[in-house]
Amino acid sequence: GAVVSQHPSWVICKSGTSVKIECRSLDFQATTMFWYRQFPKQSLMLMATSNEGSKATYEQGVEKDKFLINHASLTLSTLTVTSAHPEDSSFYICSARDGEVTQYFGPGTRLLVL
Amino acid sequence: GQNIDQPTEMTATEGAIVQINCTYQTSGFNGLFWYQQHAGEAPTFLSYNVLDGLEEKGRFSSFLSRSKGYSYLLLKELQMKDSASYLCAVKDSNYQLIWGAGTKLIIKP
């Protein structure tokens, strides 16, 4: 099946620093990638939809200047959390879609901001 | 508005069968997905239904009735490793995935 990787899987950083998370589709081309955030015991929350070569579409309430998304190629999208604060600590998960049907998820990145 | 409803939590016994229901009201319909999510991990794809009926895949089956806005995930011969959250998601007319809150399934020996 389709494989999506994420890097890093864990990151701990100081408040005020920026963190970049990479999402790669390993065995298929993904014209669309999605970034989710999930707080403990809560459902997935879509942050933004990323299309290759164009600007990401952000969900209501998600600050685009804080969560920078770049989808430079058909296999790579990056999420940069700028000036991270403790309230940004969460589980960030990307997914990639093969054509119009199924989304496949990466393993997720746990961010802890001290 | 758009809404996906599924039970918050269910308990079942190892070796038994459990059915997790999902009802939805969305603007348009372009398919329904079931994902499994173990604690602390990302979701993994289980099934996709776009036409009415039952799709069987090993111990897991998924059913869809578009006229009723209803789906269920059926898990047979339950194993302890099936303890997880099961997420129902519907793709609406804009091909956006609308997610349910998930059903936490607890398997007891």
XYZ file of N, CA and C in Angstrom:
669
model
N 0.807 -1.202 0.000
C 0.000 0.000 0.000
C 0.843 1.254 0.000
N 0.184 2.386 -0.107
C 0.874 3.658 -0.148
C 1.529 3.970 1.193
N 2.739 4.487 1.138
C 3.495 4.773 2.350
C 3.807 6.263 2.423
N 3.538 6.813 3.598
C 3.838 8.220 3.854
C 4.774 8.287 5.060
N 5.836 9.029 4.921
C 6.768 9.169 6.042
C 6.731 10.599 6.572
N 7.093 10.738 7.827
C 7.184 12.049 8.450
C 8.484 12.113 9.228
N 9.051 13.308 9.237
C 10.297 13.486 9.971
C 10.358 14.895 10.547
N 10.721 15.086 11.795
C 11.080 14.039 12.755
C 9.828 13.420 13.388
N 9.993 12.350 14.122
C 8.875 11.738 14.805
C 8.654 12.392 16.169
N 9.733 12.954 16.708
C 9.663 13.610 18.011
C 10.483 14.892 17.943
N 9.994 15.962 18.501
C 10.832 17.155 18.610
C 10.480 17.907 19.883
N 11.514 18.289 20.592
C 11.358 19.119 21.785
C 12.128 20.407 21.518
N 11.485 21.527 21.721
C 12.164 22.782 21.425
C 11.820 23.832 22.477
N 12.587 24.881 22.476
C 12.341 25.990 23.391
C 11.298 26.925 22.792
N 10.571 27.578 23.649
C 9.576 28.546 23.215
C 10.246 29.641 22.392
N 9.633 29.986 21.275
C 10.174 31.037 20.429
C 10.948 30.538 19.228
N 11.292 29.270 19.224
C 12.026 28.716 18.079
C 11.044 28.214 17.029
N 11.574 27.942 15.842
C 10.752 27.412 14.750
C 11.095 25.949 14.519
N 10.104 25.206 14.142
C 10.266 23.770 13.932
C 9.719 23.402 12.560
N 10.512 22.644 11.807
C 10.055 22.211 10.480
C 9.781 20.715 10.502
N 8.633 20.337 9.958
C 8.238 18.929 9.869
C 8.087 18.577 8.400
N 8.696 17.466 7.999
C 8.614 17.031 6.607
C 7.649 15.863 6.446
N 6.950 15.871 5.348
C 6.024 14.792 5.018
C 6.328 14.339 3.595
N 6.572 13.055 3.429
C 6.921 12.523 2.115
C 6.038 11.346 1.741
N 5.567 11.335 0.499
C 4.916 10.141 -0.034
C 6.012 9.333 -0.713
N 6.203 8.101 -0.260
C 7.380 7.340 -0.674
C 7.195 6.563 -1.971
N 6.000 6.107 -2.231
C 5.832 5.249 -3.402
C 4.691 5.704 -4.302
N 4.286 6.953 -4.156
C 3.274 7.483 -5.064
C 3.400 9.002 -5.093
N 2.823 9.595 -6.102
C 2.847 11.045 -6.216
C 1.567 11.610 -5.617
N 1.727 12.577 -4.788
C 0.598 13.155 -4.069
C 0.414 14.609 -4.484
N -0.594 14.858 -5.300
C -0.853 16.242 -5.681
C -1.414 17.028 -4.508
N -2.026 16.313 -3.585
C -2.611 16.975 -2.421
C -2.137 16.317 -1.139
N -1.692 17.139 -0.213
C -1.316 16.662 1.115
C -2.082 17.475 2.154
N -2.284 16.879 3.297
C -3.076 17.489 4.352
C -2.262 17.506 5.648
N -2.468 18.556 6.408
C -1.831 18.636 7.724
C -2.915 18.674 8.782
N -2.764 17.785 9.778
C -3.714 17.690 10.873
C -2.977 17.927 12.195
N -3.784 18.300 13.177
C -3.271 18.397 14.533
C -4.231 17.622 15.418
N -3.691 16.939 16.395
C -4.538 16.160 17.283
C -4.047 16.323 18.710
N -4.928 16.840 19.554
C -4.621 16.947 20.973
C -5.057 15.657 21.660
N -4.468 15.356 22.816
C -4.758 14.087 23.494
C -6.257 13.829 23.654
N -6.664 12.649 23.278
C -8.040 12.174 23.423
C -9.046 13.013 22.633
N -8.571 13.703 21.623
C -9.476 14.467 20.771
C -9.368 13.976 19.329
N -10.313 14.411 18.511
C -10.324 13.963 17.131
C -9.304 14.732 16.311
N -9.090 14.246 15.107
C -8.208 14.951 14.187
C -8.792 16.313 13.832
N -7.931 17.310 13.752
C -8.364 18.636 13.320
C -7.558 19.014 12.097
N -8.242 19.187 10.979
C -7.559 19.578 9.758
C -7.058 21.013 9.899
N -5.772 21.193 9.611
C -5.196 22.534 9.676
C -5.198 23.185 8.294
N -4.744 22.427 7.310
C -4.601 23.005 5.979
C -4.493 21.913 4.935
N -4.860 22.290 3.727
C -4.739 21.423 2.560
C -3.676 22.019 1.657
N -2.756 21.176 1.242
C -1.601 21.647 0.486
C -1.601 21.025 -0.905
N -1.616 21.861 -1.914
C -1.541 21.386 -3.296
C -0.182 21.733 -3.891
N 0.390 20.783 -4.588
C 1.716 20.957 -5.158
C 1.753 22.175 -6.073
N 2.711 23.046 -5.788
C 2.928 24.208 -6.634
C 2.020 25.383 -6.382
N 1.138 25.285 -5.400
C 0.265 26.423 -5.114
C 0.198 26.670 -3.612
N -0.434 27.770 -3.249
C -0.527 28.098 -1.820
C -1.479 27.158 -1.103
N -1.165 26.902 0.144
C -2.021 26.028 0.941
C -3.333 26.721 1.293
N -4.345 25.919 1.487
C -5.645 26.422 1.940
C -5.786 26.103 3.419
N -5.920 27.142 4.233
C -5.966 26.964 5.678
C -7.405 26.905 6.179
N -7.617 26.107 7.193
C -8.929 26.042 7.834
C -9.134 27.268 8.709
N -10.382 27.541 8.967
C -10.714 28.712 9.783
C -10.064 28.588 11.156
N -9.456 29.665 11.582
C -8.831 29.679 12.901
C -7.383 29.260 12.911
N -6.858 28.809 11.788
C -5.452 28.410 11.707
C -4.658 29.560 11.097
N -3.655 30.033 11.820
C -2.881 31.188 11.359
C -1.869 30.769 10.304
N -2.023 31.273 9.100
C -1.127 30.869 8.014
C 0.286 31.413 8.199
N 0.427 32.523 8.926
C 1.762 33.063 9.143
C 2.506 32.319 10.244
N 1.769 31.585 11.028
C 2.391 30.815 12.097
C 2.714 29.396 11.635
N 1.840 28.854 10.832
C 2.018 27.494 10.328
C 2.259 27.580 8.818
N 3.549 27.646 8.475
C 3.926 27.819 7.083
C 3.978 26.459 6.391
N 3.294 26.367 5.264
C 3.255 25.113 4.534
C 3.819 25.322 3.143
N 4.725 24.417 2.773
C 5.314 24.442 1.448
C 5.180 23.072 0.814
N 4.666 23.036 -0.392
C 4.482 21.761 -1.102
C 5.239 21.875 -2.418
N 6.545 21.693 -2.317
C 7.429 22.015 -3.438
C 7.436 20.956 -4.525
N 7.104 19.737 -4.183
C 7.136 18.672 -5.182
C 5.969 17.728 -4.937
N 5.802 16.773 -5.837
C 4.684 15.835 -5.727
C 4.878 14.805 -4.622
N 6.037 14.836 -3.978
C 6.282 13.860 -2.924
C 6.680 14.487 -1.595
N 6.707 15.804 -1.512
C 7.188 16.448 -0.289
C 6.368 17.679 0.058
N 5.920 17.713 1.304
C 5.297 18.907 1.860
C 5.936 19.149 3.220
N 6.125 20.420 3.558
C 6.699 20.752 4.862
C 5.780 21.691 5.620
N 5.757 21.499 6.926
C 5.026 22.379 7.837
C 6.046 22.981 8.783
N 6.096 24.303 8.836
C 6.992 24.986 9.767
C 6.150 25.710 10.807
N 6.355 25.348 12.045
C 5.700 26.031 13.155
C 6.641 27.151 13.583
N 6.253 28.384 13.303
C 7.135 29.507 13.593
C 6.879 30.037 15.003
N 7.963 30.439 15.653
C 7.879 31.004 16.996
C 6.953 30.150 17.867
N 7.339 28.906 18.014
C 6.478 27.956 18.723
C 6.317 28.332 20.196
N 5.132 28.075 20.713
C 4.826 28.319 22.116
C 4.285 27.029 22.726
N 4.278 26.931 24.045
C 3.810 25.691 24.684
C 2.429 25.224 24.214
N 1.550 26.149 23.899
C 0.208 25.753 23.444
C 0.217 25.117 22.055
N 1.361 25.209 21.357
C 1.488 24.535 20.056
C 1.888 23.078 20.212
N 2.204 22.672 21.427
C 2.558 21.273 21.679
C 1.375 20.394 21.293
N 1.621 19.449 20.437
C 0.546 18.616 19.927
C 1.135 17.484 19.091
N 0.255 16.677 18.557
C 0.616 15.596 17.628
C 0.224 16.078 16.237
N 1.230 16.276 15.380
C 0.983 16.778 14.030
C 1.087 15.610 13.054
N 0.056 15.445 12.252
C -0.003 14.309 11.334
C -0.258 14.821 9.926
N 0.516 14.317 8.973
C 0.249 14.663 7.584
C -0.392 13.466 6.898
N -1.076 13.749 5.823
C -1.584 12.663 4.994
C -1.444 13.071 3.540
N -1.408 12.080 2.685
C -1.274 12.322 1.248
C -2.350 11.534 0.525
N -2.860 12.132 -0.521
C -3.955 11.494 -1.244
C -3.477 10.989 -2.595
N -3.845 9.743 -2.888
C -3.506 9.186 -4.199
C -4.703 9.397 -5.119
N -4.632 10.318 -5.998
C -5.762 10.627 -6.864
C -6.871 11.287 -6.058
N -8.098 10.842 -6.227
C -9.220 11.506 -5.579
C -9.791 10.716 -4.423
N -9.208 9.571 -4.148
C -9.883 8.668 -3.213
C -9.287 8.705 -1.808
N -8.305 7.912 -1.577
C -7.904 7.609 -0.205
C -6.755 8.469 0.280
N -6.883 8.884 1.560
C -5.775 9.560 2.230
C -4.987 8.537 3.029
N -3.667 8.622 2.925
C -2.793 7.770 3.723
C -1.995 8.663 4.659
N -1.937 8.235 5.910
C -1.340 9.072 6.929
C 0.120 8.737 7.176
N 0.878 9.761 7.487
C 2.217 9.566 8.011
C 2.121 9.140 9.461
N 3.249 8.762 10.051
C 3.241 8.272 11.436
C 3.071 9.360 12.481
N 3.120 10.610 12.072
C 2.917 11.695 13.022
C 4.201 12.222 13.627
N 4.142 13.447 14.094
C 5.262 14.107 14.770
C 4.756 14.688 16.079
N 5.389 14.280 17.160
C 5.030 14.837 18.471
C 5.896 16.053 18.742
N 5.261 17.172 18.954
C 5.970 18.416 19.241
C 5.729 18.806 20.691
N 6.809 19.029 21.403
C 6.722 19.520 22.779
C 7.516 20.823 22.855
N 6.824 21.879 23.187
C 7.461 23.193 23.287
C 7.587 23.549 24.762
N 8.809 23.774 25.185
C 9.047 24.042 26.608
C 9.008 25.542 26.909
N -25.384 22.388 8.902
C -23.972 22.086 9.045
C -23.688 20.638 8.747
N -22.438 20.281 8.775
C -22.015 18.919 8.490
C -21.742 18.200 9.807
N -22.139 16.953 9.858
C -22.060 16.243 11.121
C -21.819 14.757 10.909
N -20.918 14.211 11.696
C -20.664 12.775 11.709
C -20.855 12.301 13.149
N -21.705 11.310 13.343
C -21.963 10.807 14.692
C -21.530 9.363 14.814
N -20.793 9.074 15.848
C -20.436 7.698 16.175
C -20.311 7.607 17.689
N -20.529 6.408 18.251
C -20.466 6.295 19.710
C -19.065 6.632 20.217
N -19.021 7.172 21.411
C -17.741 7.586 21.985
C -16.887 6.398 22.367
N -17.528 5.391 22.939
C -16.763 4.253 23.442
C -17.607 2.989 23.393
N -16.962 1.869 23.111
C -17.632 0.575 23.128
C -16.689 -0.441 23.760
N -17.293 -1.448 24.383
C -16.519 -2.525 24.994
C -16.981 -3.847 24.430
N -16.042 -4.728 24.129
C -16.384 -6.041 23.607
C -15.390 -7.066 24.150
N -15.751 -8.329 23.957
C -14.934 -9.424 24.496
C -14.086 -10.043 23.395
N -12.893 -10.439 23.735
C -12.001 -11.118 22.801
C -12.711 -12.314 22.170
N -12.603 -12.424 20.834
C -13.243 -13.517 20.126
C -14.649 -13.211 19.644
N -15.233 -12.162 20.153
C -16.616 -11.819 19.809
C -16.665 -10.948 18.545
N -17.872 -10.455 18.251
C -18.104 -9.563 17.109
C -18.596 -8.225 17.640
N -18.173 -7.138 17.025
C -18.671 -5.820 17.419
C -18.987 -4.997 16.176
N -20.032 -4.206 16.267
C -20.442 -3.339 15.163
C -20.378 -1.888 15.630
N -19.628 -1.078 14.921
C -19.496 0.342 15.248
C -20.266 1.130 14.197
N -21.262 1.873 14.653
C -22.126 2.619 13.743
C -21.641 4.040 13.506
N -21.993 4.555 12.348
C -21.656 5.932 11.992
C -22.811 6.498 11.172
N -23.355 7.614 11.606
C -24.361 8.310 10.810
C -23.810 9.664 10.416
N -24.244 10.136 9.247
C -23.661 11.381 8.752
C -24.709 12.252 8.075
N -24.507 13.551 8.182
C -25.241 14.550 7.406
C -24.200 15.491 6.825
N -24.013 15.414 5.530
C -22.987 16.227 4.880
C -23.545 16.875 3.625
N -22.849 17.895 3.158
C -23.223 18.537 1.905
C -22.611 17.721 0.781
N -23.387 16.806 0.273
C -22.889 15.925 -0.768
C -22.176 14.718 -0.192
N -21.946 13.757 -1.040
C -21.310 12.518 -0.583
C -20.439 11.969 -1.711
N -19.177 11.743 -1.356
C -18.253 11.157 -2.331
C -17.448 10.022 -1.712
N -18.072 9.338 -0.766
C -17.403 8.178 -0.187
C -17.261 8.275 1.310
N -17.183 7.133 1.951
C -17.041 7.047 3.397
C -15.860 6.141 3.727
N -15.082 6.596 4.685
C -13.856 5.893 5.058
C -13.924 5.467 6.521
N -13.275 4.363 6.796
C -13.020 3.958 8.177
C -11.504 3.859 8.371
N -11.048 4.455 9.467
C -9.639 4.396 9.840
C -9.535 3.838 11.250
N -8.403 3.162 11.498
C -8.096 2.679 12.836
C -6.944 3.512 13.394
N -7.068 3.927 14.646
C -5.992 4.690 15.267
C -5.677 4.128 16.644
N -4.486 3.540 16.779
C -4.040 3.099 18.084
C -3.531 4.306 18.858
N -3.605 4.195 20.163
C -3.213 5.310 21.023
C -1.790 5.752 20.713
N -1.619 7.035 20.502
C -0.303 7.582 20.260
C 0.223 7.401 18.854
N -0.614 6.833 17.979
C -0.167 6.616 16.610
C -1.088 7.338 15.631
N -0.640 7.429 14.388
C -1.462 8.038 13.348
C -2.503 7.036 12.846
N -3.564 7.521 12.231
C -4.594 6.616 11.701
C -4.082 5.765 10.545
N -4.631 4.571 10.431
C -4.341 3.711 9.279
C -5.647 3.384 8.570
N -5.584 3.364 7.268
C -6.767 3.147 6.430
C -7.297 1.732 6.592
N -8.619 1.617 6.764
C -9.253 0.310 6.851
C -10.110 0.011 5.635
N -11.024 0.953 5.313
C -11.975 0.645 4.250
C -12.519 1.915 3.622
N -13.078 1.727 2.435
C -13.693 2.819 1.678
C -14.960 2.286 1.026
N -16.078 2.973 1.253
C -17.359 2.624 0.627
C -17.882 3.837 -0.116
N -18.285 3.620 -1.349
C -18.911 4.710 -2.104
C -20.275 4.265 -2.654
N -20.463 2.945 -2.776
C -21.756 2.402 -3.198
C -22.392 1.665 -2.024
N -23.708 1.539 -2.060
C -24.428 0.840 -1.000
C -23.993 -0.614 -0.940
N -23.970 -1.121 0.268
C -23.681 -2.548 0.420
C -22.543 -2.806 1.366
N -22.158 -4.049 1.391
C -21.150 -4.534 2.335
C -19.834 -4.817 1.618
N -18.752 -4.287 2.178
C -17.412 -4.570 1.673
C -16.684 -5.385 2.740
N -16.252 -6.577 2.358
C -15.585 -7.434 3.333
C -14.091 -7.497 3.058
N -13.325 -7.388 4.154
C -11.877 -7.437 4.027
C -11.338 -8.176 5.245
N -11.236 -9.482 5.124
C -10.737 -10.274 6.241
C -11.708 -10.243 7.410
N -11.201 -9.919 8.592
C -12.060 -9.885 9.782
C -12.905 -8.618 9.845
N -12.579 -7.644 8.995
C -13.297 -6.369 9.019
C -14.229 -6.252 7.820
N -15.418 -5.730 8.060
C -16.365 -5.455 6.985
C -16.928 -4.062 7.208
N -17.261 -3.386 6.136
C -17.881 -2.067 6.252
C -19.115 -2.032 5.363
N -20.163 -1.441 5.915
C -21.461 -1.370 5.234
C -21.842 0.080 5.031
N -22.526 0.350 3.926
C -22.986 1.711 3.642
C -24.419 1.696 3.124
N -25.219 2.628 3.640
C -26.534 2.934 3.084
C -26.583 4.442 2.868
N -26.475 4.871 1.635
C -26.457 6.302 1.334
C -27.805 6.949 1.613
N -28.902 6.237 1.343
C -30.230 6.808 1.565
C -30.480 7.078 3.040
N -29.865 6.288 3.904
C -30.044 6.464 5.349
C -28.913 7.271 5.978
N -27.888 7.618 5.210
C -26.755 8.337 5.788
C -26.106 7.536 6.899
N -25.860 6.261 6.617
C -25.483 5.334 7.688
C -24.421 4.363 7.194
N -23.494 4.090 8.081
C -22.476 3.089 7.817
C -22.172 2.348 9.108
N -21.671 1.151 8.979
C -21.115 0.485 10.152
C -19.845 -0.258 9.783
N -19.000 -0.407 10.777
C -17.789 -1.209 10.678
C -17.988 -2.429 11.564
N -17.838 -3.600 10.970
C -18.046 -4.849 11.696
C -16.697 -5.539 11.892
N -16.380 -5.831 13.129
C -15.124 -6.508 13.434
C -15.444 -7.886 14.016
N -14.925 -8.921 13.382
C -15.186 -10.294 13.822
C -13.953 -10.866 14.513
N -14.199 -11.928 15.283
C -13.092 -12.647 15.942
C -12.118 -11.667 16.596
N -12.682 -10.839 17.440
C -11.910 -9.753 18.032
C -10.639 -10.245 18.717
N -9.592 -9.470 18.517
C -8.312 -9.735 19.157
C -7.949 -8.540 20.026
N -7.086 -8.777 20.988
C -6.709 -7.695 21.905
C -6.109 -6.524 21.138
N -5.400 -6.819 20.063
C -4.759 -5.758 19.276
C -5.771 -4.872 18.548
N -7.034 -5.284 18.533
C -8.072 -4.455 17.901
C -8.499 -3.300 18.809
N -8.014 -3.293 20.036
C -8.303 -2.160 20.927
C -7.677 -0.907 20.322
N -8.536 0.040 19.966
C -8.081 1.247 19.265
C -9.275 2.172 19.117
N -9.024 3.324 18.559
C -10.132 4.198 18.156
C -10.417 3.978 16.682
N -11.698 4.006 16.336
C -12.103 3.801 14.945
C -12.798 5.069 14.466
N -12.236 5.634 13.419
C -12.680 6.931 12.918
C -13.481 6.749 11.637
N -14.642 7.368 11.615
C -15.485 7.401 10.418
C -15.280 8.766 9.765
N -15.125 8.796 8.458
C -14.924 10.066 7.756
C -15.672 10.027 6.433
N -16.306 11.134 6.086
C -17.087 11.237 4.853
C -16.490 12.311 3.962
N -16.381 12.007 2.697
C -15.901 12.986 1.733
C -17.116 13.708 1.167
N -17.116 15.047 1.320
C -18.313 15.793 0.900
C -18.221 16.200 -0.570
N -19.117 17.082 -0.988
C -19.199 17.448 -2.407
C -17.950 18.179 -2.884
N -17.207 18.786 -1.955
C -15.954 19.469 -2.297
C -14.749 18.547 -2.144
N -15.019 17.276 -1.949
C -13.960 16.277 -1.739
C -13.168 16.542 -0.465
N -13.799 17.258 0.476
C -13.186 17.471 1.778
C -13.595 16.325 2.695
N -12.658 15.852 3.503
C -12.977 14.792 4.452
C -13.529 15.401 5.727
N -14.714 14.970 6.107
C -15.325 15.389 7.365
C -15.152 14.229 8.350
N -14.541 14.511 9.484
C -14.179 13.443 10.417
C -15.148 13.340 11.587
N -15.468 12.111 11.947
C -16.144 11.871 13.209
C -15.136 11.955 14.338
N -15.636 11.982 15.570
C -14.767 12.108 16.733
C -14.079 10.796 17.092
N -14.552 9.707 16.488
C -13.928 8.417 16.760
C -14.638 7.634 17.841
N -14.559 6.320 17.729
C -15.116 5.411 18.729
C -13.973 4.634 19.350
N -13.822 4.772 20.646
C -12.783 4.026 21.344
C -13.311 2.631 21.647
N -12.667 1.625 21.102
C -13.074 0.234 21.307
C -12.145 -0.418 22.316
N -12.740 -0.926 23.376
C -11.976 -1.614 24.426
C -12.278 -3.098 24.339
N -11.249 -3.905 24.200
C -11.424 -5.353 24.121
C -11.003 -5.968 25.456
N -11.884 -6.762 26.015
C -11.589 -7.422 27.290
C -11.373 -8.919 27.075
N -10.465 -9.514 27.843
C -10.192 -10.947 27.656
C -11.410 -11.790 28.051
